[in-house]
Structures are given as C-alpha cells and as structure tokens.
Amino acid sequence: MKNYKINTKCVQGGYTPGNGEPRQIPIVQSTTFKYDTSEDMGKLFDLEAEGYFYTRLQNPTNDFVAAKIAELEGGTAAMLTSSGQAANFFALFNICEAGSHIVASSTIYGGTFNLISVTMAKMGIDVTFISPDCSEEELNAVFQENTRAVFGETIANPALTVLDIEKFAKAAHSHGVPLIIDNTFPTPVNCRPIEWGADIVTHSTTKYMDGHGAAVGGAIVDSGKFDWMKYPDKFPGLCTPDESYHGVTYAERFGKEGAFITKCTTQLMRDLGCIQSPQHAFYLNLGLESLHVRMPRHVENGQAVAEFLEKHPQVSYVNYSGLPSNKYYELAKKYLPNGGCGVVSFELKGGRAAAETFMKNLKLAAIETHVADARTCCLNPATSTHRQMTDQQLQEAGVPAGLIRMSCGLEDKEDLIADLQQALDAIA
Ligand SMILES: *Cc1c(COP(=O)(O)O)cnc(C)c1O
C-alpha cells in the first residue's frame, strides 16, 4: 500500500485478504487465542514470535485498522486505544516518568490540558505550557534537563490555533526529545505531521476518523524516525532491559521503527488496559474508508459558513484558518493546503443573551459537546463546558460569553447557512 495515494490507502490500507478470505475486515470477537503447546505460547510471551494471546494487549481487528492509520500518517507502527485521552496519555507516559518534564502548547484540548497539568502532575511529571505563537528563542528557553517530550495539536480544539510543526520539531530535536502531535482535527487527509518532522502522532479517532459519532477511540502512530539509542539516559525505558518483560531492550530488539509501539503495548496496554474493542475498531474502519471523501466536504462547509458569518452584522469575529483575515492563514496555507477541518468559532456581538437566543433557534444544527461528525452541531461554551466561569473570567480565558463553536457536518452548505441566518435573525 505504501506507494499508493492517500485516497487508496483510506479504502484499502491495512488489510489485504488472501484467497477466499473475507473482503471486509473480520471482527475477531474473542478475548483469547488457542495454542497447541506451551512452548508456542512461551515464544509469544518472550516476544520471539508474532501472534496473539489476549485481546487486552492485541487483537487482529485492531491491528488491521492500526496498520491502515500508520499507512495514512506515513508511520512505521501504530496501535489503537480506547479513547483519544488514552492515546495521549500512553504516548507521553511511554517516555515520561516521575521527575520528567513536558513542553506543551498552551492551546491544546481541555481534556489533554487537564491530563497533563493535573493527573500527570500527581505522577510527578512536570509541564511548561507555551503559546503556539512563541518565538524560537522563547520556545528553546522553556526546555529543561529533564524534558522528555514536546506536545502540540496541528489544529487545536477548540482554540483553532495552527501549530508551526517545523518550529516545534526543530526545538524538540535540538534538545534530544521527540515531538508528539495530536492530529485529530485535520486528519492525515489534510496534514501529515510526520512529513514536517513530528516523531509520534496521536488521534482521537472519535472525531473525523470515525466521522459518524458512533465509537469513542484513539490511535498512536510512530514515525520510526526518532533515534532513542542516541539518548539512552533520557529514555531508559526504551534503551535498557525491561525486567518486567524478560529483559528485552526495546530499542535494540525492535529498532527505531518498532520500539515505541512495542513498549507501549507490552507495558502500558498490559498494565493499564485501555484497549479499543474490536467492534469499535470495525466501526472506525468504516469511517476511514470514506475519510478522504468526507474531509473535503467538511472543509467546504466550514469555509462557506465562515465566509457567511464574517459578513454578518451580528457577528463580531470569526475564527477559521481558511479566512484571509485569520492570524493563521499563512501557516494554514503551508501545513493545510487543502483546508483544515469543519470547525468554526465566532462571537456574537450581543454576548450571553444573544448566544442563548441564537442557540435556541437553531433547527438543523444540534446542541452537542461533540465535534467532527457527519451532523452539524453547535456549542456555547459559556452555558455548557465553561459554565462555572463568570463573564469576566470567560473574557480573560479567550472564551467570551457570546462565543459559539460550530462543527460543520456533511449537509448541504446552503441549508446550514439558511439555518444560521434564521437563528441570527431571531436575535435582532
Ligand atoms: C476529543 C479530543 C481528544 C480526546 O479524545 P476522546 O476520544 O474524547 O478521549 C483529544 N484531543 C483532541 C484534539 C480532541 O479533539
């Protein structure tokens, strides 16, 4: 599949049936796998033979889908997790431990921000958040001797900032650590961070990859490019024997291409068990089969809605990187030449009251905390995800009370605009 275009990889990547085998990926609905001799099984436990023994660690259905995602991102290995949260936690915790430090973009998804700043802090892992718009000097200045990873989102949810991936990759590499990029919003159809220097890519597959709001899931992809053995003191988990796994040294046995995902599977998945169910992996694959067809439509609708809103007198500003007025327009042209995604945010001039009226009058767009599926949805953070904050606090956090986040689905753009028009008319 390697030499095919991304459209072909979306449809046929990851799984090639043999003669007489099922055309569609089989759902291997089995927790366990049978062997003829204890010796056969022993080889699996020693990582000397490839195969399956227990679905908490690996399952063929999941592996077919993970292989497709690896092909889409241009990586060498991948794994599925139960959620995007689990993917980001595993990607970081695979190389961080008590005493480590992470550099992260300050505009990342709230769930990941909380994971790193609260939950991982309790594990003794420290973080410095930095604006994605920082200069190279500012970025280099936040690294510490114990920094083990740099983390950012290609397009941040919901801030919609666009990351200068090359700038972050350069800084990470000059300090001997990998860059981890959460590529949930653009998907590999619109951006492949590995091509710009990212070492590890993560996804909440719950969003566009699934695309139909059907199954929560996550994925981790390794570029196979980071040379762990060059920094054995920084990454002892990969570069020294794992006594909990028969003394295997992952970076030696599996090389740059396989060490990260193998360790993540044999240690973190074994001990924490955030596996995706094979049934969910099957749903995810159905979504992936049309990802390349759906993403351009999400972008087309997002662009049309953003252009309509920008001209509307009730709207004070629109945040969408496809608008020439947007701060990230130039960066987006570089990293997202075919557009970013279908998520647009905008502020209503009338603040909280206007937002309430607007939301109440939407007919096609549903009120949901979700984003990135086939059906358009809207959210007013001030009355939902951020409802504990005062108008003053909201303003300071860059989430003013009149802010609306809209995830443009796959409906006809004229219907979406008409729905917005009538809801905006209701305000005046
Ligand atoms: C939703 C989301 C997550 C979390 O994923 P879940 O599948 O909900 O656990 C992480 N990162 C980004 C950018 C997201 O949009």
XYZ file of C-alpha atoms and ligand atoms in Angstrom:
443
model
C 0.000 0.000 0.000
C 2.998 2.210 0.604
C 3.197 3.651 -2.894
C -0.498 4.327 -3.311
C -2.132 7.743 -2.845
C -3.872 8.558 0.408
C -7.348 8.074 -1.134
C -6.483 4.488 -1.958
C -4.931 3.897 1.463
C -8.141 5.107 3.141
C -10.143 2.496 1.281
C -7.796 -0.475 1.119
C -4.933 0.134 3.562
C -4.115 -2.122 6.480
C -5.804 -5.302 5.311
C -5.314 -7.404 2.193
C -7.356 -10.599 2.281
C -5.879 -13.809 0.941
C -7.624 -16.208 -1.409
C -11.141 -16.971 -0.133
C -10.778 -14.731 2.937
C -13.396 -12.144 3.968
C -13.359 -8.963 1.862
C -14.244 -6.805 4.863
C -12.043 -6.802 7.955
C -13.185 -9.670 10.190
C -14.268 -8.732 13.708
C -12.289 -11.117 15.873
C -14.697 -11.147 18.789
C -12.533 -13.250 21.044
C -10.712 -12.353 24.236
C -8.222 -15.143 23.845
C -6.338 -17.307 21.357
C -5.540 -21.007 21.416
C -2.129 -22.733 21.078
C -1.052 -26.336 20.649
C 1.905 -26.303 23.015
C 3.089 -24.240 25.965
C 6.284 -23.748 24.036
C 4.402 -21.973 21.234
C 2.831 -19.640 23.736
C 6.112 -19.088 25.552
C 7.629 -17.656 22.383
C 4.868 -15.048 22.226
C 5.499 -14.000 25.803
C 9.204 -13.671 25.073
C 8.332 -11.532 22.032
C 10.220 -14.062 19.928
C 7.238 -14.997 17.772
C 4.466 -12.780 16.475
C 0.911 -13.676 17.320
C -1.995 -13.068 19.640
C -2.706 -14.386 23.069
C -5.023 -11.962 24.830
C -7.120 -9.106 23.431
C -6.161 -6.694 26.241
C -2.772 -6.487 24.514
C -3.540 -7.067 20.869
C -6.326 -8.219 18.579
C -6.160 -8.822 14.795
C -9.097 -6.488 14.014
C -7.444 -3.642 15.892
C -4.129 -4.358 14.222
C -5.611 -4.184 10.709
C -7.087 -0.761 11.485
C -3.952 0.473 13.257
C -1.914 -0.599 10.212
C -4.193 1.484 7.989
C -3.744 4.543 10.211
C 0.043 4.000 10.183
C -0.052 3.967 6.377
C -2.192 7.116 6.265
C 0.184 9.028 8.546
C 3.327 7.628 6.912
C 4.471 5.912 10.105
C 6.118 2.545 10.765
C 3.882 1.214 13.567
C 0.609 2.101 15.270
C -1.809 0.955 17.941
C -5.418 1.679 18.829
C -6.525 2.790 22.283
C -9.918 3.009 23.952
C -10.083 6.819 23.549
C -8.128 9.858 22.459
C -7.395 10.571 26.116
C -5.768 7.147 26.461
C -3.770 7.714 23.250
C -2.280 10.983 24.507
C -1.623 9.595 27.977
C 0.100 6.485 26.599
C 2.140 8.460 24.059
C 3.509 10.696 26.830
C 3.767 8.136 29.631
C 5.656 5.731 27.364
C 8.683 8.044 27.617
C 7.983 10.094 30.781
C 8.126 9.065 34.413
C 8.251 10.735 37.832
C 10.804 13.535 37.553
C 10.260 14.117 33.824
C 9.151 17.376 32.235
C 6.954 18.033 29.202
C 6.787 21.127 26.984
C 3.249 21.579 25.647
C 1.365 24.101 23.582
C -0.927 26.149 25.835
C -3.922 25.978 23.475
C -4.359 22.183 23.458
C -7.695 20.452 24.053
C -9.025 20.942 27.601
C -9.054 17.209 28.318
C -5.377 16.892 27.416
C -4.511 20.095 29.277
C -6.107 18.619 32.390
C -4.491 15.211 31.845
C -1.027 16.760 31.732
C -1.399 19.586 34.249
C -3.427 17.771 36.944
C -3.358 13.990 36.579
C 0.194 13.573 35.271
C 1.380 16.181 37.771
C 0.192 13.792 40.516
C 2.541 11.204 39.000
C 5.455 13.603 39.434
C 5.575 14.717 35.806
C 6.046 18.434 35.323
C 4.888 20.607 32.424
C 5.564 24.019 30.936
C 2.843 25.359 28.670
C 3.897 27.768 25.959
C 1.925 29.734 23.386
C 1.985 28.054 19.970
C 2.798 31.523 18.602
C 6.016 31.826 20.640
C 9.314 32.717 19.005
C 12.061 30.119 18.595
C 14.010 31.789 21.401
C 11.056 31.637 23.784
C 10.488 28.005 22.883
C 14.100 26.961 23.383
C 14.140 28.741 26.742
C 11.466 26.506 28.336
C 13.382 23.243 27.871
C 14.919 21.696 30.978
C 17.453 18.984 31.507
C 14.625 16.604 32.378
C 12.415 17.490 29.384
C 11.357 14.278 27.652
C 8.709 15.315 25.120
C 7.122 18.229 23.287
C 3.374 18.121 22.669
C 1.024 20.136 20.450
C -2.068 19.903 18.224
C -1.940 20.572 14.475
C -5.228 22.495 14.787
C -6.157 22.988 18.432
C -9.609 22.036 19.721
C -11.424 24.386 20.208
C -8.965 27.316 20.023
C -8.309 26.552 16.297
C -4.715 27.771 16.516
C -2.471 26.246 13.831
C 0.844 24.875 15.066
C 4.090 25.664 13.294
C 5.103 21.996 13.362
C 8.570 22.571 11.881
C 9.382 25.172 14.547
C 8.347 22.800 17.336
C 10.130 19.813 15.735
C 13.356 21.762 15.377
C 13.320 22.836 19.031
C 12.427 19.328 20.251
C 15.171 17.691 18.205
C 17.824 20.204 19.184
C 17.089 19.201 22.800
C 17.146 15.473 22.001
C 13.452 14.761 22.569
C 10.568 13.755 20.273
C 7.688 15.909 19.096
C 4.251 14.383 19.692
C 1.447 15.833 17.583
C -2.270 15.307 18.151
C -3.551 15.364 14.560
C -7.238 14.783 15.361
C -8.742 17.803 13.593
C -7.063 17.815 10.171
C -6.634 14.003 9.977
C -3.889 12.635 7.703
C -6.048 13.564 4.713
C -5.330 17.264 5.330
C -1.983 17.147 7.170
C 0.644 14.506 7.850
C 2.765 15.875 10.703
C 5.484 13.245 10.217
C 6.314 14.895 6.873
C 7.025 18.102 8.829
C 9.234 16.486 11.482
C 6.827 15.078 14.095
C 8.005 11.834 15.687
C 4.789 10.480 17.197
C 1.240 11.271 16.037
C -1.895 10.717 18.117
C -5.602 10.794 17.357
C -8.946 10.910 18.982
C -10.482 8.638 16.351
C -13.829 9.557 17.944
C -13.857 12.645 15.708
C -13.429 12.773 11.908
C -11.791 9.355 11.539
C -14.907 7.617 12.832
C -16.836 10.548 11.461
C -20.324 9.375 12.386
C -20.354 9.841 16.148
C -20.509 6.069 16.597
C -17.491 4.940 18.632
C -15.037 6.523 21.083
C -11.440 5.590 20.268
C -7.840 6.684 19.896
C -4.664 5.862 17.983
C -0.910 6.328 18.333
C 1.433 6.268 15.318
C 5.234 6.119 15.420
C 7.202 7.739 12.593
C 10.054 5.321 13.243
C 12.446 8.227 12.901
C 13.430 9.095 16.455
C 16.755 7.558 17.453
C 16.150 6.571 21.092
C 19.548 4.885 21.419
C 21.224 8.233 20.820
C 19.839 9.374 24.202
C 19.902 6.280 26.441
C 19.990 8.411 29.609
C 16.817 10.247 28.629
C 14.861 7.150 27.572
C 15.949 4.288 29.840
C 12.575 2.591 29.342
C 13.390 2.055 25.679
C 17.170 1.727 25.891
C 17.769 -0.545 28.906
C 16.427 -4.034 29.656
C 12.795 -4.268 30.792
C 12.909 -6.685 33.704
C 9.128 -6.910 33.671
C 9.367 -8.305 30.159
C 12.126 -10.908 30.266
C 14.907 -8.364 29.979
C 14.060 -7.124 26.492
C 15.650 -3.829 25.404
C 13.013 -2.411 23.084
C 15.186 -0.031 21.060
C 17.707 -2.794 20.385
C 15.287 -5.612 19.603
C 12.730 -3.630 17.607
C 14.811 -0.738 16.296
C 13.650 2.810 15.677
C 10.693 1.528 13.643
C 9.095 -0.673 16.263
C 10.410 0.112 19.760
C 7.920 2.795 20.798
C 4.714 0.940 19.897
C 6.004 -2.429 21.149
C 6.876 -0.973 24.553
C 3.591 0.902 24.688
C 1.706 -2.348 24.002
C 3.664 -4.720 26.231
C 3.934 -2.352 29.198
C 1.196 0.255 29.182
C -1.551 -1.724 27.499
C -0.683 -4.772 29.607
C -0.791 -2.796 32.849
C -3.462 -0.162 32.146
C -5.654 -1.999 29.653
C -7.117 0.924 27.673
C -7.785 -1.315 24.671
C -10.256 -0.480 21.928
C -12.865 -3.176 21.413
C -12.585 -4.993 18.064
C -16.185 -3.968 17.350
C -15.222 -0.291 17.696
C -12.178 -0.836 15.502
C -14.517 -2.213 12.839
C -16.724 0.906 13.037
C -13.611 3.066 12.900
C -12.515 1.322 9.726
C -15.870 2.003 8.082
C -15.264 5.677 8.819
C -11.717 5.543 7.459
C -12.936 4.052 4.174
C -14.610 7.384 3.339
C -12.366 9.822 5.263
C -10.807 11.192 2.055
C -14.268 11.844 0.593
C -15.688 13.408 3.758
C -12.865 15.762 4.763
C -13.075 17.984 1.659
C -16.832 18.401 2.269
C -16.285 19.323 5.933
C -13.752 21.918 4.743
C -16.069 23.228 2.005
C -18.908 23.677 4.507
C -16.627 25.203 7.148
C -15.264 27.698 4.633
C -18.722 28.680 3.338
C -20.114 29.110 6.850
C -17.066 31.121 7.966
C -17.372 33.448 4.947
C -21.100 33.937 5.574
C -20.607 34.671 9.271
C -17.744 37.084 8.680
C -20.060 39.338 6.675
C -22.957 39.161 9.135
C -23.668 42.315 11.232
C -24.490 40.312 14.411
C -21.057 38.653 14.395
C -18.044 40.430 15.885
C -15.380 37.996 14.610
C -14.942 34.566 13.048
C -12.082 32.210 13.829
C -11.317 29.928 10.866
C -7.857 29.498 9.381
C -9.247 29.388 5.829
C -10.202 33.089 6.040
C -7.561 35.529 4.740
C -8.317 37.696 7.819
C -7.227 34.860 10.129
C -3.972 35.083 12.063
C -3.076 31.534 10.963
C -3.969 31.940 7.283
C -0.338 31.786 6.092
C 0.601 28.869 8.367
C -2.538 27.053 7.234
C -1.584 27.576 3.579
C 1.694 25.817 4.341
C 0.534 22.954 6.566
C -3.082 22.616 5.400
C -3.062 23.433 1.676
C -6.372 21.590 1.147
C -8.002 23.194 4.185
C -8.068 22.219 7.849
C -11.402 20.943 9.124
C -15.060 21.878 9.520
C -14.877 23.506 12.934
C -15.500 27.265 13.033
C -15.864 29.519 16.049
C -17.366 33.005 16.195
C -18.513 35.604 18.682
C -21.942 37.179 18.712
C -21.953 40.929 19.398
C -24.878 40.583 21.798
C -22.896 38.387 24.238
C -24.583 35.848 26.518
C -28.192 36.860 25.757
C -27.627 36.769 22.004
C -25.951 33.364 22.281
C -28.903 31.961 24.205
C -31.417 33.176 21.621
C -29.252 32.002 18.739
C -28.757 28.505 20.125
C -32.449 28.114 20.941
C -33.429 28.960 17.377
C -31.115 26.573 15.535
C -33.093 23.911 13.699
C -30.560 21.880 11.734
C -27.506 22.316 13.927
C -27.924 20.366 17.169
C -26.585 21.442 20.544
C -23.839 18.938 21.426
C -20.469 18.879 23.157
C -19.238 16.718 20.293
C -17.405 17.937 17.190
C -16.295 16.493 13.890
C -19.018 14.171 12.747
C -21.399 13.985 9.804
C -24.129 16.057 11.504
C -23.589 19.742 12.190
C -23.538 20.736 15.846
C -23.041 23.903 17.887
C -21.887 24.666 21.397
C -21.913 27.822 23.511
C -19.059 27.167 25.974
C -20.335 29.837 28.426
C -23.524 27.874 29.098
C -22.009 24.373 28.875
C -18.354 23.345 29.153
C -17.309 26.634 30.806
C -20.484 27.365 32.770
C -18.735 27.716 36.138
C -16.960 30.878 34.903
C -18.180 34.477 35.137
C -18.415 36.685 32.032
C -15.225 38.429 33.159
C -13.332 35.130 33.567
C -14.640 33.915 30.221
C -13.359 37.048 28.515
C -9.932 36.586 30.083
C -9.788 32.920 29.035
C -10.464 33.905 25.426
C -13.879 32.214 25.524
C -16.249 35.209 25.676
C -19.873 34.570 26.710
C -21.091 35.150 23.150
C -18.699 32.594 21.636
C -20.176 29.774 19.554
C -18.267 26.740 18.337
C -19.790 25.209 15.264
C -18.760 21.880 13.778
C -19.903 21.826 10.162
C -21.076 18.393 9.109
C -21.743 16.953 5.695
C -25.142 18.540 4.984
C -25.716 20.985 2.122
C -23.937 24.267 2.880
C -26.918 26.321 1.706
C -29.130 24.632 4.291
C -26.535 25.267 7.003
C -26.280 28.946 6.085
C -30.073 29.304 5.974
C -30.275 27.782 9.471
C -27.662 30.247 10.747
C -29.428 33.138 9.031
C -32.787 32.463 10.685
C -31.183 31.893 14.128
C -29.235 35.172 13.772
C -32.405 36.978 12.640
C -34.083 35.860 15.869
C -31.542 37.856 17.909
C -32.409 41.206 16.344
C -11.684 14.888 21.612
C -10.229 15.125 21.609
C -9.374 14.399 22.450
C -9.885 13.376 23.423
O -10.375 12.277 22.735
P -11.505 11.278 23.302
O -11.652 10.315 22.183
O -12.722 12.083 23.583
O -10.945 10.661 24.542
C -8.020 14.646 22.363
N -7.525 15.567 21.519
C -8.317 16.279 20.706
C -7.717 17.307 19.785
C -9.692 16.095 20.718
O -10.485 16.830 19.904
